[in-house]
Short mmCIF file of C-alpha atoms in Angstrom, two decimals:
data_model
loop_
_atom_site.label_atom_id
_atom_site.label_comp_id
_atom_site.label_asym_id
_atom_site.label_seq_id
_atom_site.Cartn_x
_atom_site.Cartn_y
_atom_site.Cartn_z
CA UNK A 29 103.60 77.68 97.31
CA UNK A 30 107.15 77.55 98.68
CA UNK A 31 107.52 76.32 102.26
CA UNK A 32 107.60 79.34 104.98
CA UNK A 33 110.72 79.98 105.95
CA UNK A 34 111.51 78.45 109.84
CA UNK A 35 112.01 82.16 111.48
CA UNK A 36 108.47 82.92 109.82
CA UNK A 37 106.95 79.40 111.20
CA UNK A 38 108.35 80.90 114.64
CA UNK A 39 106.81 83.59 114.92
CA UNK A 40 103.46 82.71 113.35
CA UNK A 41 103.38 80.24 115.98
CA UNK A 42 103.68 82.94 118.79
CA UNK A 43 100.66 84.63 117.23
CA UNK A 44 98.82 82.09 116.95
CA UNK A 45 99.29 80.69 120.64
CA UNK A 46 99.68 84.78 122.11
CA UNK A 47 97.33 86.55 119.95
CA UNK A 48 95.41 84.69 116.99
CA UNK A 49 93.58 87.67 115.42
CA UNK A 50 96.71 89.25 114.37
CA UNK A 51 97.81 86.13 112.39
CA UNK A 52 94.49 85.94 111.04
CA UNK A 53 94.93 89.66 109.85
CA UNK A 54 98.06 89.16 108.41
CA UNK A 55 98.15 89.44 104.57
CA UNK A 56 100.06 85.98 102.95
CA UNK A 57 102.55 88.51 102.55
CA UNK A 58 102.57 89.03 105.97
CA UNK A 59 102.15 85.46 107.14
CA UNK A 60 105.40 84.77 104.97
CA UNK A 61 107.53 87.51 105.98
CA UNK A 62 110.22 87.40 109.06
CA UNK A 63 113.24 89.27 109.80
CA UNK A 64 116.79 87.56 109.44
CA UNK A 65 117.86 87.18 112.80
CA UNK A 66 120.03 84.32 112.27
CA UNK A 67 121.38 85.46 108.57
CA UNK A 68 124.47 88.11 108.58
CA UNK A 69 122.01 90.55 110.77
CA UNK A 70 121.96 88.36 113.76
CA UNK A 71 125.70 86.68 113.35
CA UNK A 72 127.13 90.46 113.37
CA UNK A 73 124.99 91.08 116.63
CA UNK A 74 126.61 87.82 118.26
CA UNK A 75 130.08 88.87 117.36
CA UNK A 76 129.64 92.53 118.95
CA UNK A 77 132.34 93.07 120.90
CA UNK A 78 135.05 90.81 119.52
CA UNK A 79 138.46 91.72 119.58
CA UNK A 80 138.57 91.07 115.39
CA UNK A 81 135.06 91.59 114.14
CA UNK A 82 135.45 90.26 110.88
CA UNK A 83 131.55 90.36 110.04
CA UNK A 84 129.48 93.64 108.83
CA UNK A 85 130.28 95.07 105.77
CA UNK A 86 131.68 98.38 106.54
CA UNK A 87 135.13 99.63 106.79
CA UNK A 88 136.71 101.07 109.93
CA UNK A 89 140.16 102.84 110.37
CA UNK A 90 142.83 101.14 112.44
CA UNK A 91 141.52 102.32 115.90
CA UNK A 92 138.31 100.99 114.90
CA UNK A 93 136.83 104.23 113.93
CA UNK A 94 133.97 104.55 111.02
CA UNK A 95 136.45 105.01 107.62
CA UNK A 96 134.70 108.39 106.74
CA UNK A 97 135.51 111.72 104.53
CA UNK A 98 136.75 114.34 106.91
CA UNK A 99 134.86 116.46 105.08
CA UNK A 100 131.49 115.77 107.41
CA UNK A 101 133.25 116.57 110.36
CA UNK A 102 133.61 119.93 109.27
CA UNK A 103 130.22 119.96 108.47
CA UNK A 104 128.38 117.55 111.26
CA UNK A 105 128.85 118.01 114.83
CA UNK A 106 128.13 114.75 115.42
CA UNK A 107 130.81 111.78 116.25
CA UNK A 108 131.57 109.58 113.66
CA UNK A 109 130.17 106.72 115.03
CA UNK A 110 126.97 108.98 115.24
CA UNK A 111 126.70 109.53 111.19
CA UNK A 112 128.54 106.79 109.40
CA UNK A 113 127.72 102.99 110.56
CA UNK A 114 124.27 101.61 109.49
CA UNK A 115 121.49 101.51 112.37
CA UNK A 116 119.75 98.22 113.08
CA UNK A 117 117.41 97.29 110.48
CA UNK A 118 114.28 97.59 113.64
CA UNK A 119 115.77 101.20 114.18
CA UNK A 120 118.16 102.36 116.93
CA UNK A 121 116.74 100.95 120.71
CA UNK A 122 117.15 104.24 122.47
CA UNK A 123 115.35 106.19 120.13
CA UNK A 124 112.29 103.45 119.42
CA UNK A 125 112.13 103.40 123.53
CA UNK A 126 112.21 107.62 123.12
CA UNK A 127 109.32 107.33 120.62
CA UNK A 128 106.88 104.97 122.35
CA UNK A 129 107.62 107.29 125.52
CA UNK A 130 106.51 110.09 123.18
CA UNK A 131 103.24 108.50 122.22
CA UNK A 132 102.43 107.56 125.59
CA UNK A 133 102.85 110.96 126.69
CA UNK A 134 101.20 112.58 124.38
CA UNK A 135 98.33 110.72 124.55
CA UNK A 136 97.57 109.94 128.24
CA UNK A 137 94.51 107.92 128.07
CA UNK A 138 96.71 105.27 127.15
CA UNK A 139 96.85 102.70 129.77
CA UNK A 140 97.82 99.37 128.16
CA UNK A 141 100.49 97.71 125.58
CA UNK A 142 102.03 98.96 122.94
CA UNK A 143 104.73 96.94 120.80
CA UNK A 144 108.07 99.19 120.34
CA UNK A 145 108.14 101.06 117.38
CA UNK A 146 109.78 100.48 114.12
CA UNK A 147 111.44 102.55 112.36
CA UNK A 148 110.78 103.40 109.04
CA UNK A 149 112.44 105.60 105.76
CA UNK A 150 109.72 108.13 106.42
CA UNK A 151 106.16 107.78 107.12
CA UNK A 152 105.08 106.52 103.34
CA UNK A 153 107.54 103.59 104.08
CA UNK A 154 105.56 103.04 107.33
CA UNK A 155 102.47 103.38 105.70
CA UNK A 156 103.25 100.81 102.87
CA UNK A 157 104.85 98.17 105.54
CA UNK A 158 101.77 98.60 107.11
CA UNK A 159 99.47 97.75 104.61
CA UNK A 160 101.89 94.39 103.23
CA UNK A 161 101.74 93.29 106.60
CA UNK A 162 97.76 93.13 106.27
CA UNK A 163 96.44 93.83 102.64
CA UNK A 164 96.41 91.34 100.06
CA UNK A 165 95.80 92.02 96.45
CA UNK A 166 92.35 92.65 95.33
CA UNK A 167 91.04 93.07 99.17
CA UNK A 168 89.86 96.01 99.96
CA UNK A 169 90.89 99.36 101.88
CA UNK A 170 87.82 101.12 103.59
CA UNK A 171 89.13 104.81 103.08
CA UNK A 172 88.07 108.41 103.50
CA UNK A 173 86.67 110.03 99.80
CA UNK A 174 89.40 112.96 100.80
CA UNK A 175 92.71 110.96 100.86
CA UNK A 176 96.67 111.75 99.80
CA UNK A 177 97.12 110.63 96.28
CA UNK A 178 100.06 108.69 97.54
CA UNK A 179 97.48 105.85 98.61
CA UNK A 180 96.30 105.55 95.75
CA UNK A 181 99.38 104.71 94.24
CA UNK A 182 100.68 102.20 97.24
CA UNK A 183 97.26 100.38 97.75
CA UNK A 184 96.61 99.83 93.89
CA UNK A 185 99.25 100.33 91.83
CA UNK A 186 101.68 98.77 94.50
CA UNK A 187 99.51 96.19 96.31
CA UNK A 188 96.99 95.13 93.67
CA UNK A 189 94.56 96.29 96.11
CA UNK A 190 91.12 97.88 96.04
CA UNK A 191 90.42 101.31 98.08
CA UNK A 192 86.65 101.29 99.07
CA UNK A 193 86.18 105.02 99.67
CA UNK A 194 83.20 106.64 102.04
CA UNK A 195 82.20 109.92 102.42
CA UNK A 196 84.09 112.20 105.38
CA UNK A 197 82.24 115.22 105.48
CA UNK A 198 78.85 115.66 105.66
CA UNK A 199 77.67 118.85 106.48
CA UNK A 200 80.44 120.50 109.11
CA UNK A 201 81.67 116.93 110.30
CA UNK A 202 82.64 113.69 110.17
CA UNK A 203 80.14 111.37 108.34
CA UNK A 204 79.44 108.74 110.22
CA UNK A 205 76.80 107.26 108.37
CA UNK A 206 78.59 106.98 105.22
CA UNK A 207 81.71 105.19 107.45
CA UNK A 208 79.68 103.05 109.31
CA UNK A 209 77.63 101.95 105.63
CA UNK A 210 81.33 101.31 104.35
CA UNK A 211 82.61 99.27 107.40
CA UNK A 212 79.35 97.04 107.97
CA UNK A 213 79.48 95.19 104.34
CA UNK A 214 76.91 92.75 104.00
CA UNK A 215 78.17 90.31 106.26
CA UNK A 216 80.92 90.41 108.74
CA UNK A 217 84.44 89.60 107.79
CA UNK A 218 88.07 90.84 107.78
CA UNK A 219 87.89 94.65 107.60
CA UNK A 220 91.01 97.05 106.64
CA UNK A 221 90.64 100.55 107.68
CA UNK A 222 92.52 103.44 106.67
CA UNK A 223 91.72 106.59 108.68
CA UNK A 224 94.35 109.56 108.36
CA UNK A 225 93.31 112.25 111.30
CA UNK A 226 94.36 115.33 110.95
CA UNK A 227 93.12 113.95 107.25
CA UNK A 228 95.66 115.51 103.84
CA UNK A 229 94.18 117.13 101.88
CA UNK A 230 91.05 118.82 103.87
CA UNK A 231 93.20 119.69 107.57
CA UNK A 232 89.84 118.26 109.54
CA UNK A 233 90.14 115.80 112.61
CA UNK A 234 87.05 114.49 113.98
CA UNK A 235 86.19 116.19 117.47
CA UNK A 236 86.17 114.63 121.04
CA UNK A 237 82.79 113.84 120.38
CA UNK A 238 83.10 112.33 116.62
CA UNK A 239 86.15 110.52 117.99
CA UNK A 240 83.85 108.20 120.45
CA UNK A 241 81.27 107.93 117.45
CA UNK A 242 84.30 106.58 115.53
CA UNK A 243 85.80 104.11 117.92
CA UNK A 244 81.76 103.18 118.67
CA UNK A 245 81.43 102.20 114.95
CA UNK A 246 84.16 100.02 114.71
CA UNK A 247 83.98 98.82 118.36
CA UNK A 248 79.88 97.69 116.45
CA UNK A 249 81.09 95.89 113.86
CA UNK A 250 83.68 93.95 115.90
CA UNK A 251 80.48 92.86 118.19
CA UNK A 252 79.05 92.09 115.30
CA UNK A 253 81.55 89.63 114.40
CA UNK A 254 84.10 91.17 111.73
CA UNK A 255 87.82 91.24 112.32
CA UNK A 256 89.21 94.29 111.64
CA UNK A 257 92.49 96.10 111.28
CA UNK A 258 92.84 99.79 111.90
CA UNK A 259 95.63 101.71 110.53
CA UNK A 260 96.61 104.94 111.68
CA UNK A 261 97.67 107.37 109.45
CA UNK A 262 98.71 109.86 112.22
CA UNK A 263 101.23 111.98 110.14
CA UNK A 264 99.90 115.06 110.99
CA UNK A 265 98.82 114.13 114.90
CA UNK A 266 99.60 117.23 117.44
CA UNK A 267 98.66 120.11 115.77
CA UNK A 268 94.53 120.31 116.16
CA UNK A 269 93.46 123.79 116.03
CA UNK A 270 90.13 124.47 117.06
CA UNK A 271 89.39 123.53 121.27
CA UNK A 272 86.78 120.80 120.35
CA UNK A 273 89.43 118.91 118.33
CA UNK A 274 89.85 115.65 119.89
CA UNK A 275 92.92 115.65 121.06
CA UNK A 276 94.48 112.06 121.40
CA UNK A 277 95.23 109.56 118.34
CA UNK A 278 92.79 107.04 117.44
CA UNK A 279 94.69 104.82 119.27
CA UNK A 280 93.65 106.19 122.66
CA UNK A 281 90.14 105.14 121.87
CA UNK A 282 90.64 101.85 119.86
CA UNK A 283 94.38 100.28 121.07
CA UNK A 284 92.56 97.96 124.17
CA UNK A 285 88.71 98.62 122.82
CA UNK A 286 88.09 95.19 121.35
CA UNK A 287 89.41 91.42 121.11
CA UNK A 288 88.92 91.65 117.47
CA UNK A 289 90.24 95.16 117.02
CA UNK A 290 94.10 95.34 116.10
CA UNK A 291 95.76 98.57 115.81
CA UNK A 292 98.75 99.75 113.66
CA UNK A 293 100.00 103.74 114.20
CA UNK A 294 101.79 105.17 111.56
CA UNK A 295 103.46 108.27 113.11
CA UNK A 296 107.03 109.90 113.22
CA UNK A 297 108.78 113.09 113.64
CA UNK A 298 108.22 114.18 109.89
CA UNK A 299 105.53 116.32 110.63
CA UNK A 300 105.34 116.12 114.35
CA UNK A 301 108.63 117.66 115.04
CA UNK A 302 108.45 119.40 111.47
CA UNK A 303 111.83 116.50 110.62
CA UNK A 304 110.54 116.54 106.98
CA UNK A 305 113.64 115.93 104.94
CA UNK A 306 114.94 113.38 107.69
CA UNK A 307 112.85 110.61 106.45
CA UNK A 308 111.94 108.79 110.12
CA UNK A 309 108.52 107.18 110.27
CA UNK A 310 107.44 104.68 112.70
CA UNK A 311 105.13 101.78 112.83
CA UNK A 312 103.80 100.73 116.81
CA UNK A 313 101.07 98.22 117.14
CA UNK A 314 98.28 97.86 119.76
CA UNK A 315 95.09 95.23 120.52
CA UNK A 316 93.16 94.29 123.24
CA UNK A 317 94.47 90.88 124.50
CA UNK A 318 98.21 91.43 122.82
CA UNK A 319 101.15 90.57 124.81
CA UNK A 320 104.41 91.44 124.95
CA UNK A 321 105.59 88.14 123.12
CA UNK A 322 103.23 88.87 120.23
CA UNK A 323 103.56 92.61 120.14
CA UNK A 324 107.40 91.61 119.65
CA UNK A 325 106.89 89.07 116.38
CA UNK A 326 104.49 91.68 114.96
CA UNK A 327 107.26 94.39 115.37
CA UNK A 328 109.85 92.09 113.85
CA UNK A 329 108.02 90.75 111.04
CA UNK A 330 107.31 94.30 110.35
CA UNK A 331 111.51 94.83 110.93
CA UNK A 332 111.42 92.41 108.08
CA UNK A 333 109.73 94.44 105.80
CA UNK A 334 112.39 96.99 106.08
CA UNK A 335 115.06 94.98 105.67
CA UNK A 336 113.66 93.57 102.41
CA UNK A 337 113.35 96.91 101.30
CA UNK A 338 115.21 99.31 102.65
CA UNK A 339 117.73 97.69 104.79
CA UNK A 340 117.99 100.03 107.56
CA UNK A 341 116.55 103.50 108.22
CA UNK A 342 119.12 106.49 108.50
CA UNK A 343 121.09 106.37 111.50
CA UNK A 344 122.13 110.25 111.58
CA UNK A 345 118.98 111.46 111.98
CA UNK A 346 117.69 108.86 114.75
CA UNK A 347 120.86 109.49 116.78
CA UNK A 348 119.70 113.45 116.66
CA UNK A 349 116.13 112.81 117.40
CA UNK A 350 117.74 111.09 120.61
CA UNK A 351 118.95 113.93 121.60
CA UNK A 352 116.19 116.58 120.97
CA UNK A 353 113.54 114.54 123.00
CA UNK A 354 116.21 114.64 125.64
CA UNK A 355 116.55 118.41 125.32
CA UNK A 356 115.42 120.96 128.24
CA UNK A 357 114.30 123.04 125.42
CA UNK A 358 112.35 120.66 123.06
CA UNK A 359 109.13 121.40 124.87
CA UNK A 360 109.30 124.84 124.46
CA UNK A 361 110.97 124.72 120.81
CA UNK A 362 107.71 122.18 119.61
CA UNK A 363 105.12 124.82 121.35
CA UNK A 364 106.35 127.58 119.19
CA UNK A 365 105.74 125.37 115.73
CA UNK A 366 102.52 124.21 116.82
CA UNK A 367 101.55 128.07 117.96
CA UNK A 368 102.81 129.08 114.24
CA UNK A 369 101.15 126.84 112.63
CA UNK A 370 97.81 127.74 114.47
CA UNK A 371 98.12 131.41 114.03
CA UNK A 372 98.15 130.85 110.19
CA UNK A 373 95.00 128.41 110.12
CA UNK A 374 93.14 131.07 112.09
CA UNK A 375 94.23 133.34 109.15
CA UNK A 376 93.13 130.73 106.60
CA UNK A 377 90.17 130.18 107.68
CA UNK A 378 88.78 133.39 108.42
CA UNK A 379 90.39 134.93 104.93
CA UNK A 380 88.52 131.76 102.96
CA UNK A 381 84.93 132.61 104.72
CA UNK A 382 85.70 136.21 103.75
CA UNK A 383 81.52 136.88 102.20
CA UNK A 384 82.95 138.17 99.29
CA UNK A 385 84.40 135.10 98.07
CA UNK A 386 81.27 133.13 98.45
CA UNK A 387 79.48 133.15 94.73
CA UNK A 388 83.14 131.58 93.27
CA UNK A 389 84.07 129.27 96.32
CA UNK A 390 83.51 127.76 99.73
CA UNK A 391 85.91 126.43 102.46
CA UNK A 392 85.15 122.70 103.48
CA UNK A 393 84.93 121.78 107.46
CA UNK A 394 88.70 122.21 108.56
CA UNK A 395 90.00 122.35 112.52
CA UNK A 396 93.72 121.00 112.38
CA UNK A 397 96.94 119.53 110.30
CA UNK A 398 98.57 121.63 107.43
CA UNK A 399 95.66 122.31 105.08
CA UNK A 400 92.54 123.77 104.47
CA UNK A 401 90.70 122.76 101.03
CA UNK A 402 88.23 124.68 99.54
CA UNK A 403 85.58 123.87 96.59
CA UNK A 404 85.33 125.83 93.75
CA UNK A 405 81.72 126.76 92.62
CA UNK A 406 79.90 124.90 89.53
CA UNK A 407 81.73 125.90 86.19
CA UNK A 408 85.67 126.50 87.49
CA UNK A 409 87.59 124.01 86.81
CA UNK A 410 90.10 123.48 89.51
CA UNK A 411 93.18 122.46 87.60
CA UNK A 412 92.75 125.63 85.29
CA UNK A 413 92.37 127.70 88.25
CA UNK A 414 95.67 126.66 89.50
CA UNK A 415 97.82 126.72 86.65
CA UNK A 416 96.83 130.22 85.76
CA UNK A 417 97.19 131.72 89.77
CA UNK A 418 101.17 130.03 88.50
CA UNK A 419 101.51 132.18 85.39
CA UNK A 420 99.82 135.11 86.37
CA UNK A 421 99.81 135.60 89.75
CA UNK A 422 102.87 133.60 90.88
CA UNK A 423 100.98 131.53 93.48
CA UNK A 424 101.02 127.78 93.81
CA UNK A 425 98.27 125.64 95.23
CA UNK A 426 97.20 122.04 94.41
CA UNK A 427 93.78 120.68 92.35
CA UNK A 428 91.71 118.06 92.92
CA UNK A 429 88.86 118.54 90.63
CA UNK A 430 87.11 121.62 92.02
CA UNK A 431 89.00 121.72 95.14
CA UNK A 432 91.45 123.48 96.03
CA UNK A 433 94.38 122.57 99.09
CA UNK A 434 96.16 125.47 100.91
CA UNK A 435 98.77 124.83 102.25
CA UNK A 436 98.74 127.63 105.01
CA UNK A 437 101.65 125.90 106.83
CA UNK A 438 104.61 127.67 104.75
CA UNK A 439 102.75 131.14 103.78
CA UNK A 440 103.67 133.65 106.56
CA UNK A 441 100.22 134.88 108.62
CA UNK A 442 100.58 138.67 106.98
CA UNK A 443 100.51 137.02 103.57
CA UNK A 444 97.49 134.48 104.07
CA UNK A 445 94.85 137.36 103.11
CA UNK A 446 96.38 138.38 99.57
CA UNK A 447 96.72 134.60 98.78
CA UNK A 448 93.25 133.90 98.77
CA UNK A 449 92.30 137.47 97.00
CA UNK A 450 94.76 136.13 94.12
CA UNK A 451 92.44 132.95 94.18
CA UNK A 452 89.46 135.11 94.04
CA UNK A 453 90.96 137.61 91.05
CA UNK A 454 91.33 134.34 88.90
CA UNK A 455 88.04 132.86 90.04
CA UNK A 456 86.45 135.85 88.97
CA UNK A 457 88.25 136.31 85.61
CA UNK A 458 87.11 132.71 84.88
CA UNK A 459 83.31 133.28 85.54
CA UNK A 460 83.88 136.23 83.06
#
């Protein structure tokens, strides 16, 4: 193996004096990975302000303007300088200061460190830096039974990884047994954990009191002696729908819990802030013990990972965000998507435990997020269900097996009852 690099040898060396269990988390992937700061990256920053700036490769006009169509500013009412020149591969500072202000906020119980935030291409590129940072090939990913497809494809197809998946739902809740069989192993060890609350595709989030039973689990098997990384899948954090929802991230519980507990939150805007299309994920970590030194290498070898793959995240939309979470509106504006979004679960779930329904299908456990899944009764296939509510009854959904996922999130409140009487009409016409 190649000799690490010297910027990697840095700042393995300020984990391993500041905070050791993170470097012994690390994936060799991780271990080997560091961002450029004294390539063209860090030689640009020095030269910031120079009267001929001869080093980044963009093109400006003579009064030192971005060299742009004019055709955006017709289009953008932003400033040039807003839209056109690339953002720092870490993301833009005022907006990663925004966002960690933002999690702190919205989750008041927590009272210690948390690294800045880097920003990602979305919350799939945060996901995937997150799991290079700490997954090698062939090690395994402890992961809920009910997970997005898209893990699948980064953890095996991408990584070479394995995805150990437990149960999530047993009876109306969280399983615990089932997680806490999957995290214990037969000895202790290094543990990965992915746990996606609200969880895509089956819109449950444990409650305040399954969130303790959670954190207790983990904070177990760290006493126990395993090291163990949490990731975050928080993508669909803020909209919880039922009162007994707990209402916090994970982090809350598990960011300053244990020495041998590190944290990594995958959040962003995308779904938060309902920012889809604007591709802005970030990646914050958190650990009992971590300081500000080693909070900072983690959050640049993680800027590393972006600039091997993506360079930079889009400036546009960062420099907007700035401004919304600075807006005396925003509050207000973010109340009335959550409040939407509510009003149409209600409507989803009480349409889906309509009695009728009941000998063809049954609605999982579901309190918050996007979704609600339900599971089609013995003989209907799922997938067949679905493609014929598309020819016949011009109504999408998706299949997995013999469930079902609603997205009740983009079907207006009025509409939610036909939708699932169109499910039922083909349901029935199958058991024919």
């Amino acid at each position: 193996m190649e000799t690490l690099h010297s910027l990697a040898k840095e700042l393995n060396a300020t984990l391993q004096r500041d905070y050791p269990l993170a470097l012994s988390l690390l994936s060799e992937r991780g271990r080997r990975i560091y961002f450029p700061r004294t390539g063209i990256l860090g030689q640009t920053t020095e030269a910031l302000g120079t009267t001929f700036n001869a080093t980044i490769g963009i093109a400006l006009e003579d009064d030192g303007s971005p060299l742009h169509h004019a055709f955006f500013d017709q289009r953008i009412h932003a400033s040039p300088g807003q839209i056109h020149p690339y953002a720092p591969s870490p993301g833009i500072t005022e907006f990663r200061e925004l966002w960690r202000k933002e999690i702190r906020r919205k989750n008041p119980f927590i009272d210690f460190d948390l690294s800045l935030p880097v920003v990602t291409c979305g919350l799939t590129h945060a996901l995937s830096t997150a799991l290079l940072l700490f997954v090698d090939p062939e090690e395994e990913v402890i992961i809920t039974d009910f997970h997005w497809d898209n893990c699948d494809l980064i953890i095996r197809e991408y990584l070479g990884a394995e995805l150990k998946p437990f149960r999530m739902l047993a009876g109306d809740g969280w399983d615990l047994e089932s997680f806490r069989s999957a995290l214990r192993g037969e000895k202790p060890g290094n543990r990965v954990a992915l746990l996606n609350v609200p969880n895509n595709p089956t819109g449950y989030s444990p409650t305040v009191a399954e969130a303790k039973q959670i954190a207790d689990v983990l904070i177990a098997e760290a006493q126990r002696g395993s090291f163990i990384t949490v990731i975050l899948d928080d993508a669909y954090f803020g909209f919880g729908h039922e009162a007994d929802v707990y209402p916090e991230s994970l982090i809350a519980l598990l960011g300053d819990a244990h020495e041998s507990i590190l944290v990594a939150k995958v959040d962003g805007p995308t779904k938060e802030d309902c920012t889809w299309g604007h591709r802005i994920g970030c990646l914050t970590f958190a650990g009992k013990g971590m300081t500000t030194a080693a909070a900072d290498a983690l959050a640049w070898k993680a800027a590393g990972i972006v600039r091997a793959t993506i360079s930079t995240a889009p400036r546009l939309f960062q420099e907007l965000l700035i401004e919304l979470y600075q807006d005396p509106g925003y509050a207000a504006s973010h109340t009335r998507m959550v409040d939407l979004i509510s009003r149409r679960f209600r409507a989803a779930k009480a349409a889906a435990a309509d009695p009728r329904y009941a000998k063809f299908f049954r609605p999982l456990p579901a309190n918050a997020g996007y979704f609600l899944c339900i599971e089609l009764a013995e003989g209907l296939d799922g997938n067949a269900v679905r493609k014929r509510l598309i020819a016949e009854y011009d109504t999408g959904v998706v299949a997995f097996g013999r469930l079902l996922r609603i997205a009740y999130s983009c079907i207006a409140e009025e509409k939610i009852p036909e939708l699932f009487e169109r499910i039922f009409q083909v349901c029935g016409d199958r058991k024919k």
